[in-house]
Short mmCIF file of C-alpha atoms and ligand atoms in Angstrom, two decimals:
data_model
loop_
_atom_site.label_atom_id
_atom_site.label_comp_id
_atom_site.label_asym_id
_atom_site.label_seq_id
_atom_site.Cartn_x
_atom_site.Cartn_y
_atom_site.Cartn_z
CA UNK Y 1 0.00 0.00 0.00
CA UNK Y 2 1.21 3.39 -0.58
CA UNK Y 3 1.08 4.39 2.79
CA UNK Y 4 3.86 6.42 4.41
CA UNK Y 5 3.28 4.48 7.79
CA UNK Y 6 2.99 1.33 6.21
CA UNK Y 7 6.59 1.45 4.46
CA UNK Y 8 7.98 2.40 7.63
CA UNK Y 9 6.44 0.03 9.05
CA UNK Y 10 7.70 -2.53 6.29
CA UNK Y 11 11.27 -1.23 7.12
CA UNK Y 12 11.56 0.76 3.56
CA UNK Y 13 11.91 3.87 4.86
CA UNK Y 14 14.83 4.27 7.67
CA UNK Y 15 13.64 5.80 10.59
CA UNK Y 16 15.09 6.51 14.33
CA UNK Y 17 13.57 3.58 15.66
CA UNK Y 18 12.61 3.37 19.49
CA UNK Y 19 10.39 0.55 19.87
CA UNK Y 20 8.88 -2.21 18.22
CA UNK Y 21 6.37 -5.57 19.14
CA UNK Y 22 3.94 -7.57 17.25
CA UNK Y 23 1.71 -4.85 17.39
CA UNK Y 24 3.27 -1.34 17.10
CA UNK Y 25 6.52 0.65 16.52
CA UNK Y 26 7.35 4.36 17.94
CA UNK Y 27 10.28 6.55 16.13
CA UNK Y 28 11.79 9.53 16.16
CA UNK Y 29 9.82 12.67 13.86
CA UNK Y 30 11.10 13.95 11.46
CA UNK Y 31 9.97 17.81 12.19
CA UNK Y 32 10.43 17.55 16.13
CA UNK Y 33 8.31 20.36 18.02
CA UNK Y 34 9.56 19.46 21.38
CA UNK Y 35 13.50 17.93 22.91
CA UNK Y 36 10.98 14.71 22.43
CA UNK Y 37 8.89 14.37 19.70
CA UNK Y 38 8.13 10.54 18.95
CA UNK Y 39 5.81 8.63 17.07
CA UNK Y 40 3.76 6.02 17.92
CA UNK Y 41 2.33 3.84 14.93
CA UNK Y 42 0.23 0.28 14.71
CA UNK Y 43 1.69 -1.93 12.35
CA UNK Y 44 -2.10 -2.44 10.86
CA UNK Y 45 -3.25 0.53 8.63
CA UNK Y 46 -5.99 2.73 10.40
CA UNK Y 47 -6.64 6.21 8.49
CA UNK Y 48 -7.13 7.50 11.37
CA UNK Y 49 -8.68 7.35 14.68
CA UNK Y 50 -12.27 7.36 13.42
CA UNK Y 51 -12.03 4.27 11.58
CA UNK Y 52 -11.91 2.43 14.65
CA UNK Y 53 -15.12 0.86 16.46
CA UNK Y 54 -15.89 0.18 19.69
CA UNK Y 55 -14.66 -3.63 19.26
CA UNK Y 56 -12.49 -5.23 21.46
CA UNK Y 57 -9.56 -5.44 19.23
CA UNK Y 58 -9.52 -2.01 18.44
CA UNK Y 59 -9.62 -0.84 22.17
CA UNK Y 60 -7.09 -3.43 22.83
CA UNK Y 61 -5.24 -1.98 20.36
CA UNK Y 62 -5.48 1.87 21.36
CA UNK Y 63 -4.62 1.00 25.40
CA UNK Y 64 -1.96 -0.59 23.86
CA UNK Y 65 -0.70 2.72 21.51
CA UNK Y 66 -1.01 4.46 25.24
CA UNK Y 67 0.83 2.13 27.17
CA UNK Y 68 3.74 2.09 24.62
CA UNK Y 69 3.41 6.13 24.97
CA UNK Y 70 3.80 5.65 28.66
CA UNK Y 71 6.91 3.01 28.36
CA UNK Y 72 8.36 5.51 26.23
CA UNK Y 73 8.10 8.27 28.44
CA UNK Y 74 9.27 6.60 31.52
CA UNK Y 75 12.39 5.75 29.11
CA UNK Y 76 12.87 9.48 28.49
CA UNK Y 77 12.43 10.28 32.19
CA UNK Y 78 10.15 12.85 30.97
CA UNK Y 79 9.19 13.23 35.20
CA UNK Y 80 7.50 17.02 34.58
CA UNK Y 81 5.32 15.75 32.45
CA UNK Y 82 4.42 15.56 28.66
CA UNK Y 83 1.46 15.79 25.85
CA UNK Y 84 -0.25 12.76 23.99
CA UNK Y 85 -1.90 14.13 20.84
CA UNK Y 86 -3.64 12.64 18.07
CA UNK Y 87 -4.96 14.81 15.05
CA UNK Y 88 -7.70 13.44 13.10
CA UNK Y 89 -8.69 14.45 9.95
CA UNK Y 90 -8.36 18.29 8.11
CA UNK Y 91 -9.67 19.77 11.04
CA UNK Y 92 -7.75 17.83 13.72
CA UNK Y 93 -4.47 19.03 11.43
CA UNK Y 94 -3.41 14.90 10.43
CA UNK Y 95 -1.17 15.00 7.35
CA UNK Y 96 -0.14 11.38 7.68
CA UNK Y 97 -3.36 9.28 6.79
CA UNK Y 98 -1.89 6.59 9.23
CA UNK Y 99 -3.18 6.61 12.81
CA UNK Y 100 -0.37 7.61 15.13
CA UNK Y 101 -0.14 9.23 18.77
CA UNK Y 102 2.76 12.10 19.06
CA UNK Y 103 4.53 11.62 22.64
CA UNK Y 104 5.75 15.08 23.10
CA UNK Y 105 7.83 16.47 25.66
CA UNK Y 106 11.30 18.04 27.57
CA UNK Y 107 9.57 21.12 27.28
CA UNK Y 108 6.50 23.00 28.78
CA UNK Y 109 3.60 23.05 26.75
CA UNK Y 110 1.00 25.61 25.74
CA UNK Y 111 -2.68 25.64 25.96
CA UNK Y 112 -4.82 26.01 23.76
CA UNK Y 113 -3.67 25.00 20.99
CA UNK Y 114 -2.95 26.60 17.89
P1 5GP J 1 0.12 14.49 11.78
O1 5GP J 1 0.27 15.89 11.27
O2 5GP J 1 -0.50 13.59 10.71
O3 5GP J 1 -0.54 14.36 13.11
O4 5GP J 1 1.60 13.96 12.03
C1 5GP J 1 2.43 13.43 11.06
C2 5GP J 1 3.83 13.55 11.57
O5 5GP J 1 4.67 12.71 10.77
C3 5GP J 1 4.42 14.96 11.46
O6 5GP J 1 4.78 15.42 12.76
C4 5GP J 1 5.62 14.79 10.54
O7 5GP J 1 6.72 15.58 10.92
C5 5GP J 1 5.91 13.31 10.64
N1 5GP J 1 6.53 12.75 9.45
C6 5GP J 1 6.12 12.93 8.16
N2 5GP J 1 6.89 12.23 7.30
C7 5GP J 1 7.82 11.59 8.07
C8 5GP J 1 8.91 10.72 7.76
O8 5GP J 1 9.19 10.39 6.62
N3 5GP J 1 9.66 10.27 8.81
C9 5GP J 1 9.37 10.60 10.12
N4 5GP J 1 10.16 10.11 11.06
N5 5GP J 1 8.34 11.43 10.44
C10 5GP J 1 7.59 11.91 9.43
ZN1 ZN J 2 -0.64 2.83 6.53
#
């Protein structure tokens, strides 16, 4: 599929690669906006958040996106804190039609957002 995710996913793209399992892999952005600025991605193609149901496997899947968030940010000792985001769609700014969660942090954040 031609699917930025997916090729990274598939290993054709190189990426800064911080975690991988069966069911997900987290990476370094490209663009960071913060000291830490990864990506979390599930190895199965979702556009984005609001293709997924209320099944089991799909909420299995996004406590799973969240723990790997949380793993990662104990590994960054990010102890102040840090922002989970996921844009969906135009109007949630996504430009990567691949659902992914952005673990940002090492910095304070602002609210609102832009
Ligand atoms: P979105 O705007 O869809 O929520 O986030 C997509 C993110 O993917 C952006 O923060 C962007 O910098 C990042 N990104 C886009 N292309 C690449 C790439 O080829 N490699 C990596 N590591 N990140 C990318
Ligand atoms: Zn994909």
């Amino acid at each position: 599929m031609d699917c930025l995710f997916c090729k990274i996913v598939r290993g054709e793209i190189p990426v800064k690669m911080v975690f991988e399992d069966d069911h997900a892999i987290a990476f370094h952005d490209i663009h960071p906006q913060a000291p830490v600025h990864t990506l979390v991605v599930p190895k199965k193609h979702f556009a984005s958040l609001a293709e997924l149901g209320a099944t089991p496997e799909d909420e299995a899947l996004l406590g799973h996106l969240l723990a790997v968030v949380s793993q990662i940010a104990r590994e960054e000792r990010l102890a102040e804190g840090y922002r989970t985001v996921i844009n969906t769609g135009s109007d949630g700014g996504q430009t990567v039609d691949h659902l992914h969660l952005h673990l940002l942090g090492g910095r304070a954040m602002e609210w609102p957002p832009g």
